[in-house]
PDB file of C-alpha atoms in Angstrom:
ATOM      1  CA  UNK A  12     102.349  93.153  80.050  1.00  0.00           C
ATOM      2  CA  UNK A  13     103.930  90.833  82.613  1.00  0.00           C
ATOM      3  CA  UNK A  14     101.345  88.329  83.836  1.00  0.00           C
ATOM      4  CA  UNK A  15     101.420  87.286  87.476  1.00  0.00           C
ATOM      5  CA  UNK A  16      99.886  83.939  88.419  1.00  0.00           C
ATOM      6  CA  UNK A  17      99.310  82.966  92.024  1.00  0.00           C
ATOM      7  CA  UNK A  18      98.668  79.502  93.375  1.00  0.00           C
ATOM      8  CA  UNK A  19      96.593  78.308  94.942  1.00  0.00           C
ATOM      9  CA  UNK A  20      93.646  80.624  94.342  1.00  0.00           C
ATOM     10  CA  UNK A  21      92.255  79.635  97.724  1.00  0.00           C
ATOM     11  CA  UNK A  22      93.599  77.774 100.688  1.00  0.00           C
ATOM     12  CA  UNK A  23      92.134  76.437 103.926  1.00  0.00           C
ATOM     13  CA  UNK A  24      94.424  76.223 106.913  1.00  0.00           C
ATOM     14  CA  UNK A  25      94.360  76.158 110.695  1.00  0.00           C
ATOM     15  CA  UNK A  26      95.829  78.457 113.293  1.00  0.00           C
ATOM     16  CA  UNK A  27      99.436  77.463 113.838  1.00  0.00           C
ATOM     17  CA  UNK A  28      99.901  76.002 110.348  1.00  0.00           C
ATOM     18  CA  UNK A  29     102.784  76.910 108.080  1.00  0.00           C
ATOM     19  CA  UNK A  30     101.458  78.246 104.790  1.00  0.00           C
ATOM     20  CA  UNK A  31     103.150  78.953 101.482  1.00  0.00           C
ATOM     21  CA  UNK A  32     101.693  80.917  98.588  1.00  0.00           C
ATOM     22  CA  UNK A  33     103.430  80.997  95.250  1.00  0.00           C
ATOM     23  CA  UNK A  34     103.565  83.648  92.549  1.00  0.00           C
ATOM     24  CA  UNK A  35     104.932  83.107  89.061  1.00  0.00           C
ATOM     25  CA  UNK A  36     105.797  85.839  86.574  1.00  0.00           C
ATOM     26  CA  UNK A  37     105.436  85.398  82.826  1.00  0.00           C
ATOM     27  CA  UNK A  38     109.016  86.619  82.381  1.00  0.00           C
ATOM     28  CA  UNK A  39     111.974  87.271  84.621  1.00  0.00           C
ATOM     29  CA  UNK A  40     111.426  90.172  87.019  1.00  0.00           C
ATOM     30  CA  UNK A  41     114.636  89.816  89.031  1.00  0.00           C
ATOM     31  CA  UNK A  42     113.537  90.548  92.608  1.00  0.00           C
ATOM     32  CA  UNK A  43     110.967  93.224  91.760  1.00  0.00           C
ATOM     33  CA  UNK A  44     108.172  91.422  93.557  1.00  0.00           C
ATOM     34  CA  UNK A  45     105.961  92.686  96.380  1.00  0.00           C
ATOM     35  CA  UNK A  46     103.314  91.063  98.554  1.00  0.00           C
ATOM     36  CA  UNK A  47     100.161  92.591 100.055  1.00  0.00           C
ATOM     37  CA  UNK A  48      97.495  91.429 102.482  1.00  0.00           C
ATOM     38  CA  UNK A  49      93.898  92.556 102.091  1.00  0.00           C
ATOM     39  CA  UNK A  50      91.070  92.024 104.537  1.00  0.00           C
ATOM     40  CA  UNK A  51      87.416  92.407 103.502  1.00  0.00           C
ATOM     41  CA  UNK A  52      86.392  96.018 103.044  1.00  0.00           C
ATOM     42  CA  UNK A  53      89.902  97.288 103.693  1.00  0.00           C
ATOM     43  CA  UNK A  54      92.758  98.607 101.606  1.00  0.00           C
ATOM     44  CA  UNK A  55      95.691  96.301 100.878  1.00  0.00           C
ATOM     45  CA  UNK A  56      98.633  96.387 103.259  1.00  0.00           C
ATOM     46  CA  UNK A  57     102.244  96.006 102.161  1.00  0.00           C
ATOM     47  CA  UNK A  58     103.937  92.964 103.717  1.00  0.00           C
ATOM     48  CA  UNK A  59     107.051  92.275 101.684  1.00  0.00           C
ATOM     49  CA  UNK A  60     108.917  94.324  99.072  1.00  0.00           C
ATOM     50  CA  UNK A  61     111.831  93.461  96.814  1.00  0.00           C
ATOM     51  CA  UNK A  62     110.956  89.767  97.161  1.00  0.00           C
ATOM     52  CA  UNK A  63     112.210  89.320 100.714  1.00  0.00           C
ATOM     53  CA  UNK A  64     112.355  92.647 102.585  1.00  0.00           C
ATOM     54  CA  UNK A  65     109.902  92.814 105.458  1.00  0.00           C
ATOM     55  CA  UNK A  66     107.966  96.079 105.631  1.00  0.00           C
ATOM     56  CA  UNK A  67     108.326  97.910 108.926  1.00  0.00           C
ATOM     57  CA  UNK A  68     105.795  96.768 111.501  1.00  0.00           C
ATOM     58  CA  UNK A  69     104.970  93.478 109.772  1.00  0.00           C
ATOM     59  CA  UNK A  70     105.352  90.418 112.015  1.00  0.00           C
ATOM     60  CA  UNK A  71     108.410  88.265 111.405  1.00  0.00           C
ATOM     61  CA  UNK A  72     106.242  85.175 110.770  1.00  0.00           C
ATOM     62  CA  UNK A  73     105.845  86.573 107.255  1.00  0.00           C
ATOM     63  CA  UNK A  74     108.710  85.967 104.869  1.00  0.00           C
ATOM     64  CA  UNK A  75     109.301  86.105 101.150  1.00  0.00           C
ATOM     65  CA  UNK A  76     111.736  84.456  98.802  1.00  0.00           C
ATOM     66  CA  UNK A  77     112.505  83.934  95.148  1.00  0.00           C
ATOM     67  CA  UNK A  78     113.933  85.652  92.121  1.00  0.00           C
ATOM     68  CA  UNK A  79     113.504  85.556  88.376  1.00  0.00           C
ATOM     69  CA  UNK A  80     110.055  84.125  87.755  1.00  0.00           C
ATOM     70  CA  UNK A  81     109.178  82.144  90.893  1.00  0.00           C
ATOM     71  CA  UNK A  82     108.415  83.605  94.296  1.00  0.00           C
ATOM     72  CA  UNK A  83     106.896  82.475  97.575  1.00  0.00           C
ATOM     73  CA  UNK A  84     105.246  84.086 100.561  1.00  0.00           C
ATOM     74  CA  UNK A  85     105.446  82.008 103.716  1.00  0.00           C
ATOM     75  CA  UNK A  86     103.578  82.458 106.971  1.00  0.00           C
ATOM     76  CA  UNK A  87     105.429  80.385 109.538  1.00  0.00           C
ATOM     77  CA  UNK A  88     102.636  80.001 112.077  1.00  0.00           C
ATOM     78  CA  UNK A  89      99.183  81.226 111.111  1.00  0.00           C
ATOM     79  CA  UNK A  90      97.456  83.574 113.494  1.00  0.00           C
ATOM     80  CA  UNK A  91      93.719  84.357 113.476  1.00  0.00           C
ATOM     81  CA  UNK A  92      94.351  87.821 112.047  1.00  0.00           C
ATOM     82  CA  UNK A  93      96.195  86.362 109.019  1.00  0.00           C
ATOM     83  CA  UNK A  94      93.057  85.046 107.345  1.00  0.00           C
ATOM     84  CA  UNK A  95      92.776  87.373 104.378  1.00  0.00           C
ATOM     85  CA  UNK A  96      93.487  87.600 100.654  1.00  0.00           C
ATOM     86  CA  UNK A  97      97.098  87.922  99.522  1.00  0.00           C
ATOM     87  CA  UNK A  98      98.308  89.541  96.317  1.00  0.00           C
ATOM     88  CA  UNK A  99     101.676  89.606  94.623  1.00  0.00           C
ATOM     89  CA  UNK A 100     102.673  92.559  92.433  1.00  0.00           C
ATOM     90  CA  UNK A 101     105.543  92.947  90.003  1.00  0.00           C
ATOM     91  CA  UNK A 102     107.370  96.256  89.851  1.00  0.00           C
ATOM     92  CA  UNK A 103     109.909  95.328  87.186  1.00  0.00           C
ATOM     93  CA  UNK A 104     108.165  97.266  84.453  1.00  0.00           C
ATOM     94  CA  UNK A 105     105.024  99.201  83.706  1.00  0.00           C
ATOM     95  CA  UNK A 106     102.223  98.434  83.523  1.00  0.00           C
ATOM     96  CA  UNK A 107     102.579  97.330  87.126  1.00  0.00           C
ATOM     97  CA  UNK A 108     100.558  94.154  87.527  1.00  0.00           C
ATOM     98  CA  UNK A 109      99.076  92.098  90.350  1.00  0.00           C
ATOM     99  CA  UNK A 110      98.326  88.439  90.715  1.00  0.00           C
ATOM    100  CA  UNK A 111      94.718  87.325  90.930  1.00  0.00           C
ATOM    101  CA  UNK A 112      94.925  86.824  94.679  1.00  0.00           C
ATOM    102  CA  UNK A 113      95.022  83.903  97.101  1.00  0.00           C
ATOM    103  CA  UNK A 114      92.209  83.691  99.610  1.00  0.00           C
ATOM    104  CA  UNK A 115      93.349  82.165 102.895  1.00  0.00           C
ATOM    105  CA  UNK A 116      90.456  80.731 104.874  1.00  0.00           C
ATOM    106  CA  UNK A 117      90.056  79.108 108.239  1.00  0.00           C
ATOM    107  CA  UNK A 118      89.780  75.318 108.129  1.00  0.00           C
TER     108      UNK A 118
ATOM    109  CA  UNK B  13     102.030 110.089 109.855  1.00  0.00           C
ATOM    110  CA  UNK B  14     101.431 109.357 106.192  1.00  0.00           C
ATOM    111  CA  UNK B  15      97.806 109.366 105.086  1.00  0.00           C
ATOM    112  CA  UNK B  16      95.997 109.408 101.753  1.00  0.00           C
ATOM    113  CA  UNK B  17      92.311 110.023 101.234  1.00  0.00           C
ATOM    114  CA  UNK B  18      90.258 109.631  98.077  1.00  0.00           C
ATOM    115  CA  UNK B  19      87.275 111.820  97.265  1.00  0.00           C
ATOM    116  CA  UNK B  20      84.881 112.014  94.376  1.00  0.00           C
ATOM    117  CA  UNK B  21      81.429 110.948  93.238  1.00  0.00           C
ATOM    118  CA  UNK B  22      79.957 107.659  94.354  1.00  0.00           C
ATOM    119  CA  UNK B  23      77.737 107.395  91.281  1.00  0.00           C
ATOM    120  CA  UNK B  24      78.421 108.351  87.683  1.00  0.00           C
ATOM    121  CA  UNK B  25      76.404 107.750  84.560  1.00  0.00           C
ATOM    122  CA  UNK B  26      77.680 105.860  81.533  1.00  0.00           C
ATOM    123  CA  UNK B  27      79.690 108.076  79.136  1.00  0.00           C
ATOM    124  CA  UNK B  28      80.383 110.616  81.878  1.00  0.00           C
ATOM    125  CA  UNK B  29      83.865 111.601  83.046  1.00  0.00           C
ATOM    126  CA  UNK B  30      85.012 110.550  86.520  1.00  0.00           C
ATOM    127  CA  UNK B  31      87.225 112.891  88.509  1.00  0.00           C
ATOM    128  CA  UNK B  32      88.849 111.549  91.675  1.00  0.00           C
ATOM    129  CA  UNK B  33      91.055 113.476  94.064  1.00  0.00           C
ATOM    130  CA  UNK B  34      93.664 112.024  96.409  1.00  0.00           C
ATOM    131  CA  UNK B  35      94.664 114.327  99.249  1.00  0.00           C
ATOM    132  CA  UNK B  36      97.874 113.329 100.973  1.00  0.00           C
ATOM    133  CA  UNK B  37      99.482 114.291 104.248  1.00  0.00           C
ATOM    134  CA  UNK B  38     102.654 113.328 106.068  1.00  0.00           C
ATOM    135  CA  UNK B  39     104.766 113.632 102.946  1.00  0.00           C
ATOM    136  CA  UNK B  40     105.214 116.110 100.134  1.00  0.00           C
ATOM    137  CA  UNK B  41     104.399 115.603  96.479  1.00  0.00           C
ATOM    138  CA  UNK B  42     107.727 117.350  95.803  1.00  0.00           C
ATOM    139  CA  UNK B  43     109.578 114.479  97.504  1.00  0.00           C
ATOM    140  CA  UNK B  44     111.819 113.015  94.818  1.00  0.00           C
ATOM    141  CA  UNK B  45     111.698 109.469  96.160  1.00  0.00           C
ATOM    142  CA  UNK B  46     107.959 108.866  96.172  1.00  0.00           C
ATOM    143  CA  UNK B  47     104.930 109.310  93.959  1.00  0.00           C
ATOM    144  CA  UNK B  48     101.218 108.583  93.990  1.00  0.00           C
ATOM    145  CA  UNK B  49      99.408 105.839  92.126  1.00  0.00           C
ATOM    146  CA  UNK B  50      95.779 105.038  91.431  1.00  0.00           C
ATOM    147  CA  UNK B  51      94.685 101.412  91.675  1.00  0.00           C
ATOM    148  CA  UNK B  52      91.184 100.007  91.318  1.00  0.00           C
ATOM    149  CA  UNK B  53      89.390  96.842  92.362  1.00  0.00           C
ATOM    150  CA  UNK B  54      86.048  95.752  90.905  1.00  0.00           C
ATOM    151  CA  UNK B  55      83.789  94.063  93.471  1.00  0.00           C
ATOM    152  CA  UNK B  56      85.129  90.603  94.271  1.00  0.00           C
ATOM    153  CA  UNK B  57      88.003  90.918  91.817  1.00  0.00           C
ATOM    154  CA  UNK B  58      91.719  91.578  91.804  1.00  0.00           C
ATOM    155  CA  UNK B  59      93.657  94.813  91.985  1.00  0.00           C
ATOM    156  CA  UNK B  60      94.461  96.750  88.817  1.00  0.00           C
ATOM    157  CA  UNK B  61      97.091  99.497  88.655  1.00  0.00           C
ATOM    158  CA  UNK B  62      95.913 102.485  86.647  1.00  0.00           C
ATOM    159  CA  UNK B  63      98.511 105.259  86.733  1.00  0.00           C
ATOM    160  CA  UNK B  64     101.171 107.013  88.746  1.00  0.00           C
ATOM    161  CA  UNK B  65     102.840 110.407  88.954  1.00  0.00           C
ATOM    162  CA  UNK B  66     106.119 111.472  90.552  1.00  0.00           C
ATOM    163  CA  UNK B  67     107.484 114.786  91.768  1.00  0.00           C
ATOM    164  CA  UNK B  68     109.233 115.541  88.471  1.00  0.00           C
ATOM    165  CA  UNK B  69     105.843 115.129  86.777  1.00  0.00           C
ATOM    166  CA  UNK B  70     106.829 111.769  85.307  1.00  0.00           C
ATOM    167  CA  UNK B  71     103.585 109.935  84.543  1.00  0.00           C
ATOM    168  CA  UNK B  72     102.758 106.395  83.534  1.00  0.00           C
ATOM    169  CA  UNK B  73      99.464 104.770  82.586  1.00  0.00           C
ATOM    170  CA  UNK B  74      98.164 101.273  82.165  1.00  0.00           C
ATOM    171  CA  UNK B  75      98.119 100.519  78.461  1.00  0.00           C
ATOM    172  CA  UNK B  76      94.533  99.316  78.167  1.00  0.00           C
ATOM    173  CA  UNK B  77      93.094 102.537  79.633  1.00  0.00           C
ATOM    174  CA  UNK B  78      95.716 105.059  78.586  1.00  0.00           C
ATOM    175  CA  UNK B  79      93.429 106.876  76.142  1.00  0.00           C
ATOM    176  CA  UNK B  80      90.856 107.477  78.890  1.00  0.00           C
ATOM    177  CA  UNK B  81      93.093 108.429  81.831  1.00  0.00           C
ATOM    178  CA  UNK B  82      94.778 111.635  82.895  1.00  0.00           C
ATOM    179  CA  UNK B  83      96.749 112.011  86.119  1.00  0.00           C
ATOM    180  CA  UNK B  84      97.926 115.345  87.486  1.00  0.00           C
ATOM    181  CA  UNK B  85      99.071 116.878  90.729  1.00  0.00           C
ATOM    182  CA  UNK B  86      98.833 120.122  92.648  1.00  0.00           C
ATOM    183  CA  UNK B  87     101.808 120.101  94.979  1.00  0.00           C
ATOM    184  CA  UNK B  88     100.672 123.205  96.870  1.00  0.00           C
ATOM    185  CA  UNK B  89      97.363 121.506  97.731  1.00  0.00           C
ATOM    186  CA  UNK B  90      98.950 118.062  98.294  1.00  0.00           C
ATOM    187  CA  UNK B  91      96.489 116.600  95.817  1.00  0.00           C
ATOM    188  CA  UNK B  92      96.674 114.148  92.936  1.00  0.00           C
ATOM    189  CA  UNK B  93      93.767 114.046  90.509  1.00  0.00           C
ATOM    190  CA  UNK B  94      92.742 111.211  88.217  1.00  0.00           C
ATOM    191  CA  UNK B  95      90.234 111.685  85.441  1.00  0.00           C
ATOM    192  CA  UNK B  96      88.714 108.810  83.503  1.00  0.00           C
ATOM    193  CA  UNK B  97      86.579 109.585  80.511  1.00  0.00           C
ATOM    194  CA  UNK B  98      83.690 107.682  78.956  1.00  0.00           C
ATOM    195  CA  UNK B  99      82.793 105.686  82.044  1.00  0.00           C
ATOM    196  CA  UNK B 100      81.119 102.314  81.598  1.00  0.00           C
ATOM    197  CA  UNK B 101      79.416  99.948  84.066  1.00  0.00           C
ATOM    198  CA  UNK B 102      82.510  97.700  83.897  1.00  0.00           C
ATOM    199  CA  UNK B 103      84.439 100.572  85.515  1.00  0.00           C
ATOM    200  CA  UNK B 104      82.444 100.083  88.718  1.00  0.00           C
ATOM    201  CA  UNK B 105      85.102  99.512  91.346  1.00  0.00           C
ATOM    202  CA  UNK B 106      86.721 100.703  94.514  1.00  0.00           C
ATOM    203  CA  UNK B 107      89.369 103.216  93.529  1.00  0.00           C
ATOM    204  CA  UNK B 108      92.424 103.534  95.749  1.00  0.00           C
ATOM    205  CA  UNK B 109      95.251 105.999  95.762  1.00  0.00           C
ATOM    206  CA  UNK B 110      98.539 104.792  97.196  1.00  0.00           C
ATOM    207  CA  UNK B 111     102.008 106.141  97.773  1.00  0.00           C
ATOM    208  CA  UNK B 112     104.548 104.498  95.510  1.00  0.00           C
ATOM    209  CA  UNK B 113     108.206 104.196  96.404  1.00  0.00           C
ATOM    210  CA  UNK B 114     110.286 105.277  93.465  1.00  0.00           C
ATOM    211  CA  UNK B 115     112.817 102.872  92.078  1.00  0.00           C
ATOM    212  CA  UNK B 116     111.263  99.754  93.558  1.00  0.00           C
ATOM    213  CA  UNK B 117     107.690 100.810  92.710  1.00  0.00           C
ATOM    214  CA  UNK B 118     105.865  99.241  95.614  1.00  0.00           C
ATOM    215  CA  UNK B 119     102.868 100.758  97.387  1.00  0.00           C
ATOM    216  CA  UNK B 120     103.665 101.408 101.033  1.00  0.00           C
ATOM    217  CA  UNK B 121     100.664 103.493 102.104  1.00  0.00           C
ATOM    218  CA  UNK B 122      97.110 103.294 100.804  1.00  0.00           C
ATOM    219  CA  UNK B 123      93.985 105.361 101.104  1.00  0.00           C
ATOM    220  CA  UNK B 124      90.787 103.767 102.383  1.00  0.00           C
ATOM    221  CA  UNK B 125      89.353 103.600  98.867  1.00  0.00           C
ATOM    222  CA  UNK B 126      86.192 104.998  97.362  1.00  0.00           C
ATOM    223  CA  UNK B 127      83.529 102.893  95.666  1.00  0.00           C
ATOM    224  CA  UNK B 128      82.427 104.332  92.347  1.00  0.00           C
ATOM    225  CA  UNK B 129      79.336 102.866  90.717  1.00  0.00           C
ATOM    226  CA  UNK B 130      78.609 103.450  87.048  1.00  0.00           C
ATOM    227  CA  UNK B 131      74.912 103.233  86.346  1.00  0.00           C
ATOM    228  CA  UNK B 132      72.205 105.163  84.585  1.00  0.00           C
TER     229      UNK B 132
END
């Protein structure tokens, strides 16, 4: 299995801050990396696919980058509705695997 | 409008078999470019992919649970069914079905999830 490791596990930030979350794969996954946002009690929502493609309807303050083993999700200017847990997911090979999540909290 | 909805028991006993149904709308299970996956999330924990099925009946399972899982579909009813045998309290989780985009294998639409508790 390909292991996905996110850092940090939790993060405190303020509205308007620029935030970066990283995801590292245990082996090269090219650009087969996707990002999701999950709010409490809700299903995850796709933000970014193929490392840097913005899903339709997702605000442009979200962006993704990286290839190989190292990837980042950046939120350029945090909004109140962005406080949530974020997950990366590799789709290079089955079993499809997720990171452990990064909880983004209000400072 | 694409929607997915999970249904099934909220409580199962240890050793029993869980059967979950995902009913989809807004797309067809005969669509060659998409499939349906099952993903679960124990309370307070991360997401775990379980299985997926595509229109050509291609199936894939997570290795650790492969012996306990069966995924199938009824295209005419727009339903995907997941069975998990020999349930254990550690299988307590919210179970989601999600549409998976073939080729890139990302989940673009999700159901609301259903919490399944395993307890005697």
